[in-house]
Short mmCIF file of C-alpha atoms in Angstrom, two decimals:
data_model
loop_
_atom_site.label_atom_id
_atom_site.label_comp_id
_atom_site.label_asym_id
_atom_site.label_seq_id
_atom_site.Cartn_x
_atom_site.Cartn_y
_atom_site.Cartn_z
CA MET A 25 158.35 126.52 119.37
CA PRO A 26 160.07 125.36 122.58
CA THR A 27 158.70 126.98 125.74
CA LYS A 28 159.46 124.44 128.51
CA PRO A 29 162.92 122.98 129.30
CA SER A 30 161.69 119.44 128.63
CA SER A 31 158.57 117.41 127.95
CA THR A 32 157.43 113.83 127.43
CA HIS A 33 157.08 112.62 123.84
CA ARG A 34 155.60 109.46 122.38
CA VAL A 35 157.79 108.41 119.43
CA LYS A 36 158.21 105.38 117.18
CA CYS A 37 161.45 103.49 116.80
CA PRO A 38 162.68 104.08 113.24
CA ARG A 39 163.90 100.47 113.00
CA CYS A 40 161.10 98.31 114.43
CA GLY A 41 158.23 100.77 114.82
CA LYS A 42 157.69 100.24 118.55
CA ALA A 43 156.11 103.25 120.28
CA ILE A 44 158.10 104.43 123.30
CA THR A 45 157.86 107.33 125.74
CA VAL A 46 160.92 109.56 126.06
CA GLU A 47 161.83 112.77 127.89
CA VAL A 48 162.92 115.38 125.33
CA VAL A 49 164.89 118.54 126.16
CA SER A 50 163.79 121.57 124.13
CA SER A 51 165.24 124.56 126.01
CA LEU A 52 168.79 125.27 127.20
CA ARG A 53 170.51 128.00 129.21
CA PRO A 54 174.12 128.74 130.21
CA GLY A 55 175.30 126.24 132.83
CA ASP A 56 172.55 123.78 131.91
CA LYS A 57 173.54 120.17 132.62
CA HIS A 58 172.25 119.20 129.17
CA LEU A 59 174.70 121.46 127.29
CA MET A 60 177.48 118.88 127.36
CA ALA A 61 175.10 116.28 125.93
CA LEU A 62 174.29 118.71 123.12
CA MET A 63 177.98 119.30 122.37
CA THR A 64 178.75 115.57 122.27
CA GLY A 65 175.71 114.60 120.20
CA ALA A 66 174.04 112.75 123.07
CA LEU A 67 171.12 115.15 123.64
CA ASN A 68 167.64 113.74 122.97
CA ARG A 69 168.93 110.33 121.91
CA ALA A 70 166.68 107.37 122.72
CA THR A 71 167.23 103.61 122.77
CA CYS A 72 164.46 101.22 121.74
CA PRO A 73 163.86 98.62 124.49
CA ASP A 74 162.92 95.97 121.90
CA CYS A 75 165.48 96.15 119.08
CA LYS A 76 168.06 98.27 120.98
CA ALA A 77 168.30 100.77 118.12
CA GLU A 78 169.61 104.17 119.17
CA PHE A 79 168.17 107.21 117.43
CA LEU A 80 167.86 110.98 117.67
CA VAL A 81 164.48 112.41 118.63
CA GLU A 82 164.41 115.54 116.49
CA THR A 83 162.71 118.53 118.07
CA PRO A 84 163.01 122.32 117.94
CA LEU A 85 165.60 123.68 120.36
CA VAL A 86 166.25 127.09 121.88
CA TYR A 87 169.26 128.39 123.80
CA LEU A 88 168.62 131.51 125.88
CA ASP A 89 171.22 133.59 127.71
CA GLY A 90 169.40 136.25 129.69
CA GLN A 91 172.60 137.78 131.07
CA THR A 92 173.87 138.78 127.63
CA SER A 93 170.47 139.05 125.89
CA PHE A 94 171.18 136.31 123.38
CA ILE A 95 168.87 133.66 121.97
CA VAL A 96 169.36 131.09 119.21
CA TYR A 97 166.78 128.74 117.74
CA LEU A 98 167.13 125.41 115.97
CA LEU A 99 164.10 124.82 113.75
CA GLU A 100 163.18 122.67 110.78
CA PRO A 101 163.58 124.66 107.54
CA PRO A 102 160.49 125.35 105.40
CA GLU A 103 159.88 122.78 102.68
CA ASP A 104 160.01 125.41 99.95
CA GLY A 105 163.34 126.77 101.22
CA ASN A 106 161.96 130.29 101.71
CA THR A 107 162.90 131.28 105.27
CA GLU A 108 161.81 134.94 105.27
CA ALA A 109 158.47 134.44 107.05
CA LEU A 110 160.06 132.15 109.63
CA GLU A 111 162.83 134.68 110.27
CA ARG A 112 160.25 137.38 111.00
CA GLU A 113 158.28 135.02 113.24
CA VAL A 114 161.38 134.03 115.22
CA ASP A 115 162.44 137.65 115.66
CA CYS A 116 159.03 138.63 117.05
CA MET A 117 158.86 135.55 119.25
CA ALA A 118 162.31 136.20 120.75
CA THR A 119 161.34 139.78 121.58
CA GLU A 120 158.21 138.50 123.32
CA VAL A 121 160.19 135.92 125.34
CA PHE A 122 162.67 138.52 126.61
CA SER A 123 159.92 141.06 127.28
CA ARG A 124 158.07 138.48 129.36
CA GLU A 125 161.21 138.01 131.47
CA ASN A 126 161.80 141.79 131.73
CA LEU A 127 165.03 141.55 129.73
CA GLU A 128 166.38 143.92 127.09
CA ARG A 129 165.91 143.33 123.36
CA PRO A 130 167.97 140.24 122.48
CA GLN A 131 170.41 139.35 119.76
CA VAL A 132 168.52 136.66 117.83
CA ARG A 133 169.87 133.83 115.70
CA LEU A 134 168.06 131.17 113.69
CA THR A 135 169.67 127.89 112.63
CA PHE A 136 168.49 124.78 110.79
CA THR A 137 171.09 122.13 111.70
CA TYR A 138 172.57 120.84 114.95
CA PRO A 139 176.17 121.79 113.96
CA ASP A 140 175.09 125.37 113.16
CA PHE A 141 173.12 125.60 116.43
CA ILE A 142 176.13 124.42 118.44
CA GLU A 143 178.49 126.75 116.55
CA LYS A 144 176.33 129.81 117.32
CA ILE A 145 176.31 128.96 121.04
CA LYS A 146 180.07 128.44 121.16
CA LEU A 147 180.85 131.57 119.14
CA HIS A 148 178.72 133.67 121.47
CA THR A 149 180.27 132.09 124.57
CA LEU A 150 183.78 132.85 123.27
CA GLY A 151 182.88 136.44 122.38
CA TYR A 152 183.12 136.19 118.58
CA ASP A 153 180.92 138.26 116.30
CA ASP A 154 179.36 135.44 114.29
CA ARG A 155 178.76 137.82 111.38
CA LEU A 156 182.52 138.24 110.94
CA ILE A 157 183.03 134.48 111.19
CA GLU A 158 180.44 133.92 108.45
CA TYR A 159 181.97 136.72 106.39
CA ALA A 160 185.37 135.02 106.73
CA LYS A 161 183.81 131.74 105.53
CA TYR A 162 182.36 133.56 102.54
CA GLN A 163 185.78 134.96 101.64
CA LEU A 164 187.32 131.48 101.86
CA PHE A 165 184.70 130.12 99.45
CA ARG A 166 185.48 132.99 97.09
CA ASN A 167 189.26 132.68 97.21
CA ILE A 168 189.88 128.93 97.35
CA SER A 169 189.50 126.86 94.18
CA GLU A 170 186.22 125.02 93.59
CA GLU A 171 188.13 121.72 93.56
CA GLN A 172 189.30 122.26 97.14
CA LEU A 173 186.28 124.08 98.54
CA SER A 174 182.97 123.75 96.72
CA LYS A 175 180.02 125.89 97.80
CA PHE A 176 177.72 123.11 96.57
CA GLN A 177 179.46 120.17 98.25
CA HIS A 178 181.15 121.63 101.32
CA LYS A 179 180.27 123.47 104.51
CA LEU A 180 182.64 125.28 106.90
CA LEU A 181 182.45 125.12 110.69
CA LEU A 182 184.92 126.63 113.14
CA ASP A 183 187.12 124.03 114.85
CA PHE A 184 186.75 124.74 118.58
CA SER A 185 189.25 122.01 119.48
CA ASN A 186 192.04 124.05 117.87
CA ARG A 187 194.59 125.17 120.48
CA ASP A 188 196.88 127.15 118.18
CA GLU A 189 196.35 130.80 119.16
CA ASP A 190 198.01 131.99 115.94
CA LYS A 191 195.26 130.71 113.64
CA LEU A 192 191.58 130.01 113.20
CA VAL A 193 190.84 126.56 111.87
CA PHE A 194 187.72 125.86 109.82
CA LEU A 195 186.72 122.23 109.29
CA VAL A 196 185.46 121.37 105.82
CA TYR A 197 182.37 119.15 106.00
CA ASP A 198 180.61 117.23 103.26
CA ARG A 199 177.09 118.66 103.07
CA GLU A 200 175.45 115.29 102.37
CA THR A 201 177.25 113.04 104.85
CA ASN A 202 178.05 115.78 107.41
CA ARG A 203 181.52 114.25 107.79
CA PRO A 204 184.72 116.32 108.13
CA LEU A 205 186.99 116.04 105.09
CA SER A 206 189.80 118.53 105.65
CA ALA A 207 190.63 121.85 107.28
CA VAL A 208 191.36 125.43 106.24
CA HIS A 209 193.62 127.68 108.31
CA VAL A 210 193.26 131.45 108.66
CA PRO A 211 196.04 133.43 110.41
CA MET A 212 194.60 134.91 113.61
CA GLU A 213 196.42 138.15 112.80
CA ASP A 214 194.40 138.46 109.60
CA PHE A 215 191.12 137.83 111.43
CA ARG A 216 191.95 140.35 114.18
CA SER A 217 192.76 142.91 111.47
CA LEU A 218 189.35 142.23 109.94
CA GLU A 219 187.69 142.73 113.34
CA GLN A 220 189.52 146.01 113.86
CA GLU A 221 188.71 147.24 110.37
CA PHE A 222 184.98 146.75 110.90
CA ALA A 223 185.08 148.10 114.46
CA GLU A 224 186.72 151.36 113.38
CA ASN A 225 184.69 151.98 110.24
CA LEU A 226 181.00 152.87 110.65
CA GLU A 227 180.31 152.42 106.95
CA MET A 228 181.73 148.91 107.01
CA LEU A 229 179.58 148.09 110.05
CA LYS A 230 176.54 149.26 108.12
CA GLU A 231 177.64 147.06 105.24
CA LEU A 232 177.84 144.08 107.61
CA ASP A 233 174.29 144.79 108.77
CA ALA A 234 173.20 144.95 105.13
CA ILE A 235 174.92 141.64 104.34
CA PHE A 236 173.21 139.90 107.26
CA PRO A 237 169.93 141.80 107.74
CA THR A 238 168.00 139.08 109.60
CA CYS A 239 168.43 136.53 112.38
CA HIS A 240 169.60 133.88 109.89
CA VAL A 241 173.30 134.77 109.84
CA SER A 242 175.04 132.29 107.53
CA ALA A 243 177.64 132.29 104.77
CA ASP A 244 175.21 130.10 102.84
CA ARG A 245 173.05 133.18 102.27
CA LEU A 246 175.93 134.82 100.43
CA ILE A 247 177.22 131.92 98.37
#
């Protein structure tokens, strides 16, 4: 698990096999100069001095916001696909990190892909409840035809480049290629109504906690 902001790694070029030494960032905080590199896909990318191949040095990542008691991890998923033990481990580890820094109990999130890691950071920064965003994704998968939106083939990510305040835009990605294929629009009025409905109804809030009981908050768990 990441504990230091960065460290030196010895890695092999995936094209020619040359061993090179690179500086790898593993920990991020608000205002960090490396955040922009993360958002643009440039973080922890290395270039082989021999064959000039550019490649991503994959490593666990953690983003920690002490001011708002929020922490999100990017880790490699277990080979067997069972994430329960890892979710418990991450939850305990996050509590220990914040306790060590004399901070209150954090909101913890666990992700397994770079796009999901980035989305969690941006949603938190913009003040969205990511559980409601994932719930909205789940409803889209339920209500749109399988031909247009397949739970097996597609993945939804919020489009943060959208400037239309009257709608949320979800980009539809191909799960295998990770390329955007299309977009789905949700009227902002409908989403704000959903937010208000959950905020004013204690039973619905309890239901939301029951739907997403662990730090792995994802529509994939529901579909």
